[in-house]
Amino acid sequence: MTDAREVTADRDGEEAAGRPANPASGAVSSPMSSDAELMRQELDTVIASPDFARAPIMKRLLSFLVGETASGRGDQLKAYSVAVDGLGRAPDYDARADSYPRVQVGRLRRMLDNHYRTNQPVNGLRLTIPSGRYRVALQPAEEPGGPEAEAAASAALPQRPFQFGWHIVLLLVLVGLAAALMLRVLPMRTTAPNAGRERPVLEIGGTTMAKDSPLGKLVRVTLINGLGRSDMFDLRPLRRSAVQGASAASGPNAPAAAAMPQARYRLGGDLIGGEHPRLFLRLMRLAPDRLIWSGDISLGDARQLDGETLEQRLAPMIATIGRANGLIATHELQENGGIEAAGYSCLLLYHRYRKERTVEELRHVQACVEKSLKRDPDNAQLQAAAAQLAIEKMVSTETDPRDRPALLLTARRHAQIAGSIDPLDAWGNAARARVAVARNACAQAVGFAIRASELQPYDPALLADAGVYLLDCDDPRAEAMIRRAIALDDDPEGRFYGPLLLLAIARDDQAMAREALAQMAPPVLGRHGRFFLTSAVGYAMIGDVARARAAWAQLEEGSAAIARDPRGFLERIGYAAKVRERAMVHLRNARLIAG
C-alpha cells in the first residue's frame, strides 16, 4: 500500500474550508517544510532528465506547481492561475471556455509516470499530481523489480528450467513455418482497404455557440458557411437530438443512425459575451478523444459587429482549420499519406507537393493521381490535379518542346472533365483558369479565376493562384486577391509574397517589391528555381545588386537550365509579357544576363 504525502488537501473546483481532516486520506503529520524540501530536491532531478529538458512547457509547468505547493499555496491552485502563471496564457484567459490547463496537466501526469518507470526518486518519494487536482504530492515509488517481486518470480519458475526447452523450440519453429506459409499464400495488407480514400467528417457544435443568442447564431452560421466550403472534410452540424439518439440501441431510426459515417473531428466553441465578446474554439480528434488545437479571437466592439465584420475576423481561423494545408489536412496526411495513398490521401499529397515542390514527391504524386483516377474517374478534384500536373510537366525545362502541345491538350481535357463533373468545384475552376492562361485565352482565365475565388474564399493557396492568373491577364483585381491570400496565411516563410513580388515587377513598383522581398524566405525543401529567379529580378529592380547576384548564384546552382533561358521559362509558365520584358531589363541592368 502506497500513501501520498500531501502538502495540501484541496480538490480542484471544490472548497476545502471547514472540512475536517480525513485520517484515512493518507496525510501525514510531518512538517510542511521537510516535505517542501523533498519536493524541491526531487524537482531538480526530474527537470534535469532528458525528457523534461526537451519539453520546456512541461518543465515550466511542473516547476510552477511544485513551487506553489511547497510554498503552502497549493490550496489556491485553480485553472486560471495554472493557465496564466504556469503556462503563460494571457491575463484575459477564461477558464470556463478553455480546458487548456487540464489538458496540459494531464500530459504532465503521463510524463511523470514515464519518467519514474525508468528512474528512481532520490529519497524514495516521487512527485505525483492526484487526478482532478493541480497541487503536487509525494508518494513512495513503486519498485516492480524489488526483492518481493523477484521472490515471487522465482517461485513461479519450474525447478528444472531446461526440462521442457525442446518443446518450446519445436513450437516456435512450427509457428515460424506457419507464418511464412501464410505470408506466401495471403496478400499482405498494412492498412484497411479504404483507409485514407474518403474525406473525414468534421462535426461542428459547441456549448454556448448553440444557444439562442443572436450573436451565437451568427457565429455558428459564419463558421458553417466558411468551413463548409473546404474540400478537406465533410461538415456536419452537431445537433442535440443526434447526440441523444446515438446512445439509443434500438428504435425505428436505428439502422439509419448506424449507417451515418462516424465523425473523426469535432469543433466546439464558447462565446463569451459583453461589450467586447471573445470566441474560444477547440478542435478535437475523436476516438480516441484528444485536443489537437485551440484558439481564441476577440470579435471587437459588439455595437459595430455585423455579418461582414464577423466574417473578416473569423476568416483566418476558418483558413487555419479548412485550408488545403490546414490543421485537419496536415493531421490526416500524417495518418494516411503513405506510399499507398489513393483518393483523398492522394489529394493531400498533391497539395503538399504544390507547397514544397520537391522532385521526389512529384513522381509519387503523379503516380497516385493516375492510379486514383482509374479507380474514380468522376472525382472532379483528381481531374483538376491531373490538369495542373500536366501543366507542370509542360513548363518543365526537362520536357522536350515537341511534347508541350500534347501536354497542353491533356491538361485541357482533364480541366474540362473536372468542370463537367462539378462546375462548382473551386479547384476545378482554378485548373481551368490556368489552362486558359496557357492558351492565351484571358477572357476565360479571368472568369474561371474569379469564380474559383468566390467558391473558396478561405484557402490562401487557391487565392494566390487565382491572383497570379489575374496578373497574367493584367486584371486590376489581382492585388486584392493576392493580399487576401497573404492575410489568411499563417506560414512564416511568407509563401504568398512571391505573387506580390510578381505584381510589383509588372507595375515597376519598388515599394511593393521591398515589402515582398522583406517577407519572403528561401524554401525549406527543394531548390525552387522560380523563387530565386523572381528574387534576383526583385533585388535588381530596387538596386540591391549584391543580393540580386546572390539569388542568381542560387539559381545557377540549383536550376541551371532556367538561368540559361530565363525568358523562355517565364514564357512557358504563362507570365504576362509585361512581367517578362521588365524582368529581362532588370536582369540586364544588374549584369546577370548578357545585354
Coordinates of C-alpha atoms in Angstrom, one line a residue:
M1 CA 0.0 0.0 0.0
T2 CA 1.4 3.4 -1.0
D3 CA 0.2 6.6 0.7
A4 CA 0.6 10.0 -0.9
R5 CA 2.3 12.6 1.3
E6 CA 0.3 15.7 0.5
V7 CA 1.4 19.2 1.3
T8 CA -2.1 20.5 0.6
A9 CA -5.5 18.8 0.6
D10 CA -7.7 20.8 -1.9
R11 CA -9.5 19.1 -4.8
D12 CA -9.8 21.2 -7.9
G13 CA -13.1 23.0 -8.3
E14 CA -14.1 22.4 -4.6
E15 CA -13.6 24.5 -1.5
A16 CA -11.9 22.6 1.3
A17 CA -12.5 25.2 4.0
G18 CA -14.4 24.0 7.1
R19 CA -13.8 20.3 6.3
P20 CA -12.1 18.2 9.0
A21 CA -9.0 16.3 8.0
N22 CA -9.7 12.7 7.0
P23 CA -7.4 10.3 8.8
A24 CA -7.7 7.8 6.0
S25 CA -6.7 10.3 3.3
G26 CA -3.0 9.4 3.6
A27 CA -2.0 12.8 5.0
V28 CA 1.0 12.6 7.4
S29 CA 1.9 14.8 10.3
S30 CA 5.5 15.5 9.1
P31 CA 6.3 19.2 8.9
M32 CA 5.4 21.0 5.7
S33 CA 9.0 22.3 5.5
S34 CA 10.5 18.9 5.2
D35 CA 8.1 17.8 2.5
A36 CA 8.6 21.0 0.7
E37 CA 12.4 20.5 0.7
L38 CA 12.0 16.9 -0.6
M39 CA 9.7 18.2 -3.3
R40 CA 12.3 20.8 -4.4
Q41 CA 15.1 18.3 -4.4
E42 CA 13.1 15.8 -6.5
L43 CA 12.0 18.6 -8.8
D44 CA 15.7 19.5 -9.6
T45 CA 16.3 15.9 -10.5
V46 CA 13.2 15.5 -12.7
I47 CA 13.6 18.6 -14.8
A48 CA 17.2 17.8 -15.5
S49 CA 16.2 14.5 -17.1
P50 CA 16.4 14.3 -20.9
D51 CA 12.6 14.0 -21.4
F52 CA 11.8 17.2 -19.5
A53 CA 14.8 19.0 -20.9
R54 CA 13.2 18.6 -24.4
A55 CA 9.8 19.8 -23.1
P56 CA 10.2 23.4 -21.8
I57 CA 6.4 23.9 -21.3
M58 CA 6.2 20.8 -19.1
K59 CA 9.3 21.8 -17.3
R60 CA 7.9 25.3 -16.6
L61 CA 4.5 23.9 -15.5
L62 CA 6.0 21.3 -13.1
S63 CA 8.3 23.9 -11.6
F64 CA 5.3 26.3 -11.0
L65 CA 3.1 23.6 -9.5
V66 CA 5.9 22.4 -7.1
G67 CA 6.8 25.9 -6.2
E68 CA 3.3 26.9 -5.3
T69 CA 2.6 23.6 -3.4
A70 CA 5.9 23.8 -1.5
S71 CA 5.2 27.4 -0.6
G72 CA 1.9 26.5 1.0
R73 CA -0.3 27.9 -1.8
G74 CA -1.5 24.5 -3.2
D75 CA -5.0 25.1 -1.9
Q76 CA -5.3 28.2 -4.1
L77 CA -4.2 26.5 -7.3
K78 CA -7.1 26.9 -9.8
A79 CA -7.4 26.6 -13.6
Y80 CA -6.8 30.4 -14.1
S81 CA -3.6 30.6 -12.1
V82 CA -2.2 27.5 -13.7
A83 CA -3.0 28.8 -17.2
V84 CA -1.7 32.3 -16.7
D85 CA 1.2 31.9 -14.2
G86 CA 2.2 28.3 -15.0
L87 CA 1.6 28.1 -18.8
G88 CA 2.0 31.8 -19.8
R89 CA -1.5 32.4 -21.1
A90 CA -2.8 35.9 -21.5
P91 CA -4.3 37.6 -18.4
D92 CA -7.8 37.6 -20.1
Y93 CA -7.8 33.8 -20.2
D94 CA -11.3 32.4 -19.3
A95 CA -11.1 29.1 -17.5
R96 CA -14.8 28.4 -18.3
A97 CA -14.2 28.4 -22.0
D98 CA -10.9 26.5 -22.4
S99 CA -9.7 23.3 -20.9
Y100 CA -6.1 24.0 -21.8
P101 CA -4.6 23.8 -18.2
R102 CA -6.4 20.4 -17.6
V103 CA -5.1 19.0 -20.9
Q104 CA -1.5 20.1 -20.1
V105 CA -1.6 18.9 -16.5
G106 CA -2.9 15.5 -17.8
R107 CA 0.1 15.4 -20.2
L108 CA 2.4 16.3 -17.2
R109 CA 1.0 13.3 -15.2
R110 CA 1.8 11.0 -18.1
M111 CA 5.3 12.4 -18.4
L112 CA 5.9 11.9 -14.7
D113 CA 4.7 8.3 -14.9
N114 CA 7.0 7.6 -17.8
H115 CA 9.9 9.2 -16.0
Y116 CA 9.5 7.1 -12.9
R117 CA 9.3 3.9 -14.9
T118 CA 13.0 4.1 -15.6
N119 CA 14.2 6.4 -12.9
Q120 CA 14.0 6.0 -9.1
P121 CA 13.4 9.2 -7.0
V122 CA 16.4 10.4 -4.9
N123 CA 14.7 10.0 -1.5
G124 CA 12.3 7.2 -2.4
L125 CA 9.4 9.6 -2.8
R126 CA 8.2 10.5 -6.3
L127 CA 6.3 13.6 -7.4
T128 CA 2.6 12.9 -8.3
I129 CA -0.4 15.0 -9.2
P130 CA -3.6 13.4 -7.9
S131 CA -6.3 13.0 -10.5
G132 CA -8.7 16.0 -10.6
R133 CA -6.2 18.3 -8.8
Y134 CA -3.5 20.8 -9.6
R135 CA -1.3 20.6 -6.5
V136 CA 1.6 18.2 -6.2
A137 CA 2.0 15.3 -3.7
L138 CA 4.8 13.0 -2.6
Q139 CA 4.3 9.3 -3.0
P140 CA 6.5 6.3 -2.3
A141 CA 7.9 5.0 -5.6
E142 CA 6.8 1.5 -6.8
E143 CA 9.6 -1.0 -7.3
P144 CA 8.3 -3.7 -9.5
G145 CA 11.8 -5.2 -9.6
G146 CA 12.3 -5.4 -5.8
P147 CA 13.1 -8.4 -3.6
E148 CA 9.4 -9.4 -3.1
A149 CA 8.8 -9.4 -6.9
E150 CA 12.0 -11.3 -7.5
A151 CA 11.0 -13.9 -4.9
A152 CA 7.5 -14.3 -6.5
A153 CA 9.0 -14.7 -9.9
S154 CA 11.5 -17.3 -8.6
A155 CA 8.7 -19.3 -7.0
A156 CA 6.8 -19.3 -10.3
L157 CA 9.7 -20.8 -12.3
P158 CA 9.9 -24.6 -12.8
Q159 CA 12.6 -26.3 -10.7
R160 CA 14.3 -27.7 -13.8
P161 CA 14.1 -24.8 -16.3
F162 CA 15.5 -26.7 -19.3
Q163 CA 13.4 -29.8 -18.9
F164 CA 10.8 -28.7 -21.5
G165 CA 13.1 -26.4 -23.5
W166 CA 13.0 -28.6 -26.7
H167 CA 9.2 -28.5 -26.7
I168 CA 9.3 -24.7 -26.7
V169 CA 11.9 -24.7 -29.5
L170 CA 9.8 -27.0 -31.6
L171 CA 6.7 -24.9 -31.1
L172 CA 8.5 -21.8 -32.2
V173 CA 9.8 -23.5 -35.3
L174 CA 6.3 -24.7 -36.2
V175 CA 4.8 -21.2 -35.6
G176 CA 7.5 -19.7 -37.8
L177 CA 6.8 -22.1 -40.7
A178 CA 3.1 -21.4 -40.4
A179 CA 3.6 -17.7 -40.5
A180 CA 5.9 -17.9 -43.5
L181 CA 3.3 -20.1 -45.4
M182 CA 0.6 -17.6 -44.6
L183 CA 2.6 -14.7 -45.9
R184 CA 3.2 -16.5 -49.2
V185 CA -0.5 -17.6 -49.6
L186 CA -2.3 -14.5 -48.3
P187 CA -1.9 -10.9 -49.6
M188 CA -0.2 -8.6 -47.2
R189 CA -2.1 -5.5 -46.2
T190 CA -0.9 -3.0 -43.6
T191 CA -4.0 -0.7 -43.7
A192 CA -7.7 -1.1 -44.2
P193 CA -8.8 -1.3 -47.9
N194 CA -10.4 2.2 -47.9
A195 CA -8.0 3.9 -45.4
G196 CA -7.3 7.4 -46.4
R197 CA -9.5 7.3 -49.5
E198 CA -12.6 9.0 -48.0
R199 CA -12.8 12.5 -46.6
P200 CA -13.2 12.7 -42.8
V201 CA -16.3 14.2 -41.2
L202 CA -16.0 17.3 -39.1
E203 CA -18.8 17.9 -36.6
I204 CA -19.4 21.5 -35.6
G205 CA -21.1 22.0 -32.3
G206 CA -20.3 23.5 -29.0
T207 CA -21.7 24.8 -25.8
T208 CA -22.6 28.5 -25.8
M209 CA -22.4 28.7 -29.6
A210 CA -25.5 26.5 -29.8
K211 CA -27.6 28.8 -27.6
D212 CA -30.2 31.1 -28.9
S213 CA -28.4 34.5 -28.6
P214 CA -28.3 36.4 -31.9
L215 CA -24.5 36.7 -31.9
G216 CA -24.2 33.0 -31.1
K217 CA -26.4 32.1 -34.1
L218 CA -24.4 34.5 -36.3
V219 CA -21.1 33.0 -35.3
R220 CA -22.3 29.5 -35.9
V221 CA -23.7 30.3 -39.3
T222 CA -20.5 32.1 -40.3
L223 CA -18.4 29.1 -39.2
I224 CA -20.6 26.6 -41.0
N225 CA -20.6 28.7 -44.2
G226 CA -16.8 29.1 -44.2
L227 CA -15.8 25.6 -43.1
G228 CA -18.5 24.0 -45.4
R229 CA -16.5 25.3 -48.4
S230 CA -13.5 23.2 -47.5
D231 CA -12.6 20.2 -49.7
M232 CA -10.5 18.7 -46.8
F233 CA -13.5 17.3 -44.9
D234 CA -17.3 16.9 -44.9
L235 CA -19.0 19.2 -42.5
R236 CA -21.9 18.0 -40.3
P237 CA -23.6 20.3 -37.7
L238 CA -23.9 18.6 -34.4
R239 CA -27.5 18.5 -33.1
R240 CA -28.5 17.7 -29.6
S241 CA -31.0 15.2 -30.9
A242 CA -28.3 13.4 -32.7
V243 CA -26.2 13.2 -29.6
Q244 CA -29.1 11.8 -27.6
G245 CA -30.0 9.4 -30.4
A246 CA -26.5 8.0 -30.6
S247 CA -26.9 6.4 -27.1
A248 CA -30.1 4.6 -28.1
A249 CA -29.6 1.0 -29.0
S250 CA -32.9 0.5 -30.7
G251 CA -35.8 2.3 -32.3
P252 CA -37.2 2.9 -35.8
N253 CA -34.2 5.1 -36.8
A254 CA -31.5 2.8 -35.5
P255 CA -30.4 1.4 -38.9
A256 CA -30.1 4.9 -40.4
A257 CA -28.1 6.2 -37.5
A258 CA -25.8 3.2 -37.8
A259 CA -25.2 3.9 -41.5
M260 CA -24.2 7.5 -40.8
P261 CA -20.4 7.8 -41.1
Q262 CA -18.6 8.5 -37.8
A263 CA -17.2 11.9 -37.3
R264 CA -13.4 12.0 -37.0
Y265 CA -13.1 15.6 -35.7
R266 CA -15.3 17.9 -33.7
L267 CA -15.1 21.7 -33.4
G268 CA -16.5 23.1 -30.3
G269 CA -16.6 26.7 -29.1
D270 CA -17.6 29.0 -26.4
L271 CA -18.8 32.6 -26.9
I272 CA -18.1 35.0 -24.1
G273 CA -20.4 38.0 -24.4
G274 CA -20.1 41.5 -23.3
E275 CA -19.1 44.8 -24.9
H276 CA -16.1 43.1 -26.5
P277 CA -17.1 39.4 -27.0
R278 CA -14.5 36.7 -27.4
L279 CA -14.8 33.3 -29.2
F280 CA -12.8 30.3 -28.0
L281 CA -12.6 27.3 -30.4
R282 CA -11.3 23.8 -29.7
L283 CA -10.6 21.2 -32.4
M284 CA -10.8 17.6 -31.1
R285 CA -9.7 14.4 -32.7
L286 CA -12.3 11.8 -31.8
A287 CA -11.9 8.1 -30.9
P288 CA -9.7 8.4 -29.0
D289 CA -10.6 12.0 -28.0
R290 CA -7.7 14.4 -27.8
L291 CA -7.3 18.1 -28.3
I292 CA -5.2 19.0 -31.3
W293 CA -5.8 22.8 -31.5
S294 CA -7.4 25.6 -29.6
G295 CA -7.6 29.3 -30.4
D296 CA -9.4 32.4 -29.3
I297 CA -10.2 35.7 -31.0
S298 CA -11.6 39.0 -30.0
L299 CA -14.7 39.9 -32.0
G300 CA -14.3 43.6 -31.4
D301 CA -16.9 46.1 -30.4
A302 CA -20.2 44.4 -30.1
R303 CA -22.1 47.5 -31.1
Q304 CA -20.3 47.5 -34.5
L305 CA -20.4 43.8 -35.1
D306 CA -22.3 42.8 -38.2
G307 CA -22.1 39.8 -40.5
E308 CA -19.4 41.2 -42.8
T309 CA -17.2 42.3 -39.9
L310 CA -17.6 39.0 -38.2
E311 CA -16.6 37.1 -41.4
Q312 CA -13.5 39.2 -41.6
R313 CA -12.5 38.4 -38.1
L314 CA -13.2 34.6 -38.3
A315 CA -11.7 34.1 -41.8
P316 CA -8.1 33.4 -40.6
M317 CA -9.4 30.7 -38.2
I318 CA -11.5 29.2 -40.9
A319 CA -8.5 29.1 -43.1
T320 CA -6.3 27.6 -40.4
I321 CA -8.7 24.7 -40.0
G322 CA -10.0 24.1 -43.5
R323 CA -7.3 25.1 -46.0
A324 CA -5.6 22.6 -48.2
N325 CA -2.5 22.6 -45.9
G326 CA -4.5 23.3 -42.8
L327 CA -4.9 21.6 -39.4
I328 CA -7.1 18.7 -40.5
A329 CA -5.4 18.2 -43.8
T330 CA -2.0 18.0 -42.1
H331 CA -3.3 15.7 -39.4
E332 CA -4.8 13.4 -42.0
L333 CA -1.7 13.4 -44.1
Q334 CA 0.3 12.2 -41.1
E335 CA -2.0 9.2 -40.7
N336 CA -2.9 8.4 -44.4
G337 CA -0.1 9.9 -46.5
G338 CA 1.9 6.8 -47.1
I339 CA 3.2 5.2 -50.2
E340 CA -0.2 3.5 -50.9
A341 CA -2.0 6.9 -50.9
A342 CA -5.1 6.9 -53.1
G343 CA -8.2 9.1 -53.5
Y344 CA -8.4 11.6 -50.7
S345 CA -5.0 10.9 -49.3
C346 CA -3.5 11.3 -52.8
L347 CA -5.1 14.8 -52.9
L348 CA -3.4 15.6 -49.6
L349 CA -0.1 14.6 -51.1
Y350 CA -0.8 16.7 -54.2
H351 CA -1.4 19.8 -52.1
R352 CA 1.7 19.2 -50.1
Y353 CA 3.7 18.9 -53.3
R354 CA 2.3 22.2 -54.6
K355 CA 3.5 23.8 -51.4
E356 CA 7.0 22.2 -51.2
R357 CA 7.7 21.5 -54.9
T358 CA 10.1 18.6 -54.3
V359 CA 11.1 16.4 -57.3
E360 CA 10.9 13.2 -55.2
E361 CA 7.3 13.8 -54.2
L362 CA 6.3 14.9 -57.7
R363 CA 6.9 11.4 -59.1
H364 CA 4.9 9.9 -56.2
V365 CA 2.0 12.4 -56.7
Q366 CA 1.9 11.8 -60.4
A367 CA 1.6 8.0 -59.9
C368 CA -1.0 8.2 -57.2
V369 CA -3.2 10.7 -59.2
E370 CA -3.1 8.4 -62.2
K371 CA -3.9 5.4 -60.1
S372 CA -6.7 7.1 -58.3
L373 CA -8.3 8.4 -61.5
K374 CA -8.5 4.8 -62.8
R375 CA -10.5 3.9 -59.7
D376 CA -12.6 7.1 -59.5
P377 CA -12.7 8.9 -62.9
D378 CA -15.7 11.0 -61.7
N379 CA -13.7 12.8 -59.0
A380 CA -13.5 16.5 -60.0
Q381 CA -10.6 17.4 -57.7
L382 CA -8.5 14.5 -59.0
Q383 CA -9.2 15.6 -62.6
A384 CA -8.2 19.2 -61.6
A385 CA -5.0 17.9 -60.0
A386 CA -4.2 15.9 -63.2
A387 CA -4.7 19.1 -65.3
Q388 CA -2.3 21.1 -63.1
L389 CA 0.3 18.3 -63.1
A390 CA 0.2 18.2 -66.9
I391 CA 0.8 22.0 -67.0
E392 CA 3.7 21.5 -64.5
K393 CA 5.2 18.9 -66.9
M394 CA 4.6 21.2 -69.9
V395 CA 6.6 24.1 -68.4
S396 CA 9.4 21.9 -67.0
T397 CA 12.8 22.6 -68.5
E398 CA 13.3 18.9 -68.8
T399 CA 10.4 18.4 -71.2
D400 CA 11.0 18.2 -75.0
P401 CA 9.4 21.3 -76.6
R402 CA 7.8 19.0 -79.1
D403 CA 5.8 17.3 -76.3
R404 CA 4.4 20.5 -74.9
P405 CA 1.3 20.9 -77.3
A406 CA 0.2 17.4 -76.4
L407 CA 0.6 18.1 -72.7
L408 CA -1.5 21.2 -73.0
L409 CA -4.2 19.2 -74.7
T410 CA -4.0 16.7 -71.8
A411 CA -4.3 19.4 -69.3
R412 CA -7.3 21.0 -71.1
R413 CA -9.1 17.6 -71.3
H414 CA -8.7 17.0 -67.5
A415 CA -9.8 20.5 -66.7
Q416 CA -12.9 20.3 -68.9
I417 CA -13.8 16.9 -67.3
A418 CA -13.4 18.4 -63.9
G419 CA -15.8 21.3 -64.9
S420 CA -18.4 18.9 -66.3
I421 CA -18.3 16.7 -63.2
D422 CA -18.7 19.6 -60.8
P423 CA -19.0 23.1 -62.2
L424 CA -18.9 24.5 -58.6
D425 CA -15.6 22.9 -57.5
A426 CA -13.2 25.7 -56.7
W427 CA -10.0 23.8 -57.6
G428 CA -11.6 22.6 -60.9
N429 CA -12.3 26.3 -61.8
A430 CA -8.7 27.2 -60.9
A431 CA -7.3 24.5 -63.1
R432 CA -9.5 25.7 -66.0
A433 CA -8.1 29.2 -65.4
R434 CA -4.5 28.1 -65.6
V435 CA -5.2 26.1 -68.8
A436 CA -6.8 29.2 -70.3
V437 CA -3.8 31.3 -69.4
A438 CA -1.5 28.8 -71.1
R439 CA -3.8 29.1 -74.2
N440 CA -3.7 32.9 -74.1
A441 CA -7.5 32.9 -73.5
C442 CA -7.5 35.7 -70.9
A443 CA -11.3 36.3 -71.0
Q444 CA -11.9 32.7 -69.9
A445 CA -9.0 32.7 -67.5
V446 CA -10.3 35.8 -65.6
G447 CA -13.8 34.3 -65.4
F448 CA -12.6 31.0 -64.0
A449 CA -10.2 32.6 -61.6
I450 CA -12.9 34.9 -60.1
R451 CA -15.4 32.0 -59.9
A452 CA -12.8 29.9 -58.1
S453 CA -12.1 32.6 -55.5
E454 CA -15.8 33.1 -54.9
L455 CA -16.4 29.4 -54.4
Q456 CA -13.5 29.1 -51.9
P457 CA -12.5 32.4 -50.4
Y458 CA -10.8 30.9 -47.4
D459 CA -7.9 29.0 -48.9
P460 CA -4.8 31.2 -49.4
A461 CA -3.1 28.8 -51.9
L462 CA -6.1 28.9 -54.2
L463 CA -6.5 32.7 -53.9
A464 CA -2.8 33.2 -54.6
D465 CA -3.1 31.0 -57.7
A466 CA -6.2 33.0 -58.8
G467 CA -4.3 36.3 -58.2
V468 CA -1.4 35.2 -60.4
Y469 CA -3.8 34.2 -63.2
L470 CA -5.4 37.7 -63.0
L471 CA -2.0 39.2 -63.0
D472 CA -1.1 37.3 -66.2
C473 CA -4.1 38.7 -67.8
D474 CA -3.5 42.3 -66.5
D475 CA -6.7 42.3 -64.4
P476 CA -6.8 45.1 -61.7
R477 CA -8.3 42.7 -59.1
A478 CA -5.0 40.7 -58.9
E479 CA -3.6 42.7 -55.9
A480 CA -6.7 42.4 -53.8
M481 CA -6.8 38.6 -54.4
I482 CA -3.1 38.2 -53.5
R483 CA -3.3 40.4 -50.4
R484 CA -6.3 38.3 -49.1
A485 CA -4.2 35.2 -49.6
I486 CA -1.4 36.9 -47.5
A487 CA -3.9 37.9 -44.8
L488 CA -5.2 34.3 -44.4
D489 CA -1.8 32.7 -44.4
D490 CA 0.0 31.7 -41.2
D491 CA 3.1 30.3 -42.8
P492 CA 6.3 32.0 -41.5
E493 CA 8.0 31.5 -44.9
G494 CA 5.9 34.2 -46.5
R495 CA 4.9 31.9 -49.3
F496 CA 2.4 34.2 -50.9
Y497 CA 4.6 37.2 -51.1
G498 CA 6.1 35.7 -54.2
P499 CA 3.0 36.6 -56.3
L500 CA 3.0 40.1 -54.8
L501 CA 6.6 40.5 -56.0
L502 CA 5.5 39.5 -59.5
L503 CA 2.8 42.2 -59.3
A504 CA 5.4 44.7 -58.2
I505 CA 7.6 43.8 -61.2
A506 CA 4.7 44.1 -63.5
R507 CA 3.9 47.6 -62.1
D508 CA 7.5 48.6 -61.6
D509 CA 6.5 49.4 -58.0
Q510 CA 9.7 49.5 -55.9
A511 CA 7.9 50.0 -52.6
M512 CA 5.8 46.9 -53.2
A513 CA 8.9 45.0 -54.2
R514 CA 10.7 45.9 -51.0
E515 CA 7.6 44.8 -49.0
A516 CA 7.5 41.4 -50.7
L517 CA 11.3 40.8 -50.5
A518 CA 11.4 41.6 -46.8
Q519 CA 8.8 38.9 -46.1
M520 CA 9.9 36.1 -48.5
A521 CA 12.1 33.4 -47.2
P522 CA 14.1 30.7 -49.1
P523 CA 12.2 27.4 -49.4
V524 CA 12.9 24.9 -46.7
L525 CA 12.6 21.9 -49.1
G526 CA 13.8 21.7 -52.6
R527 CA 15.5 24.4 -54.7
H528 CA 12.8 26.5 -56.2
G529 CA 14.0 28.0 -59.5
R530 CA 11.1 30.3 -59.7
F531 CA 11.8 31.7 -56.2
F532 CA 15.4 32.5 -56.9
L533 CA 14.7 33.9 -60.4
T534 CA 12.0 36.3 -59.2
S535 CA 14.1 37.3 -56.1
A536 CA 17.0 38.1 -58.4
V537 CA 14.7 40.3 -60.6
G538 CA 13.2 42.0 -57.5
Y539 CA 16.6 42.9 -55.9
A540 CA 17.9 44.1 -59.3
M541 CA 14.8 46.3 -59.6
I542 CA 15.3 48.0 -56.3
G543 CA 19.0 48.4 -56.9
D544 CA 20.4 45.8 -54.5
V545 CA 22.9 44.3 -56.9
A546 CA 24.7 42.2 -54.3
R547 CA 21.6 40.4 -53.2
A548 CA 20.5 40.1 -56.8
R549 CA 23.7 38.3 -57.7
A550 CA 23.5 36.1 -54.6
A551 CA 20.0 35.0 -55.7
W552 CA 21.2 34.4 -59.2
A553 CA 24.1 32.2 -57.9
Q554 CA 21.5 30.1 -56.1
L555 CA 19.5 29.8 -59.4
E556 CA 22.6 28.8 -61.4
E557 CA 23.5 26.2 -58.7
G558 CA 20.0 24.6 -58.4
S559 CA 18.3 25.3 -61.8
A560 CA 21.0 25.9 -64.4
A561 CA 18.5 25.4 -67.3
I562 CA 16.3 28.3 -66.0
A563 CA 19.4 30.5 -65.6
R564 CA 20.4 29.8 -69.2
D565 CA 17.0 30.8 -70.6
P566 CA 15.0 32.9 -68.0
R567 CA 12.8 34.5 -70.7
G568 CA 11.8 31.1 -72.1
F569 CA 11.0 29.8 -68.5
L570 CA 8.8 32.9 -67.7
E571 CA 7.0 32.5 -71.0
R572 CA 6.4 28.7 -70.5
I573 CA 4.8 29.2 -67.1
G574 CA 2.5 31.8 -68.5
Y575 CA 3.7 35.1 -67.0
A576 CA 2.4 38.2 -68.7
A577 CA 4.5 39.8 -71.5
K578 CA 4.9 42.9 -69.3
V579 CA 6.4 40.9 -66.5
R580 CA 8.8 39.0 -68.8
E581 CA 10.0 42.1 -70.5
R582 CA 10.6 44.1 -67.3
A583 CA 12.3 41.1 -65.7
M584 CA 14.8 40.9 -68.6
V585 CA 15.5 44.6 -68.4
H586 CA 16.3 44.4 -64.6
L587 CA 18.5 41.3 -65.1
R588 CA 20.5 43.0 -67.8
N589 CA 20.9 46.2 -65.8
A590 CA 22.3 44.1 -62.9
R591 CA 24.6 42.4 -65.5
L592 CA 23.2 39.0 -64.6
I593 CA 22.5 38.2 -68.3
A594 CA 24.0 39.5 -71.4
G595 CA 22.6 42.7 -72.9

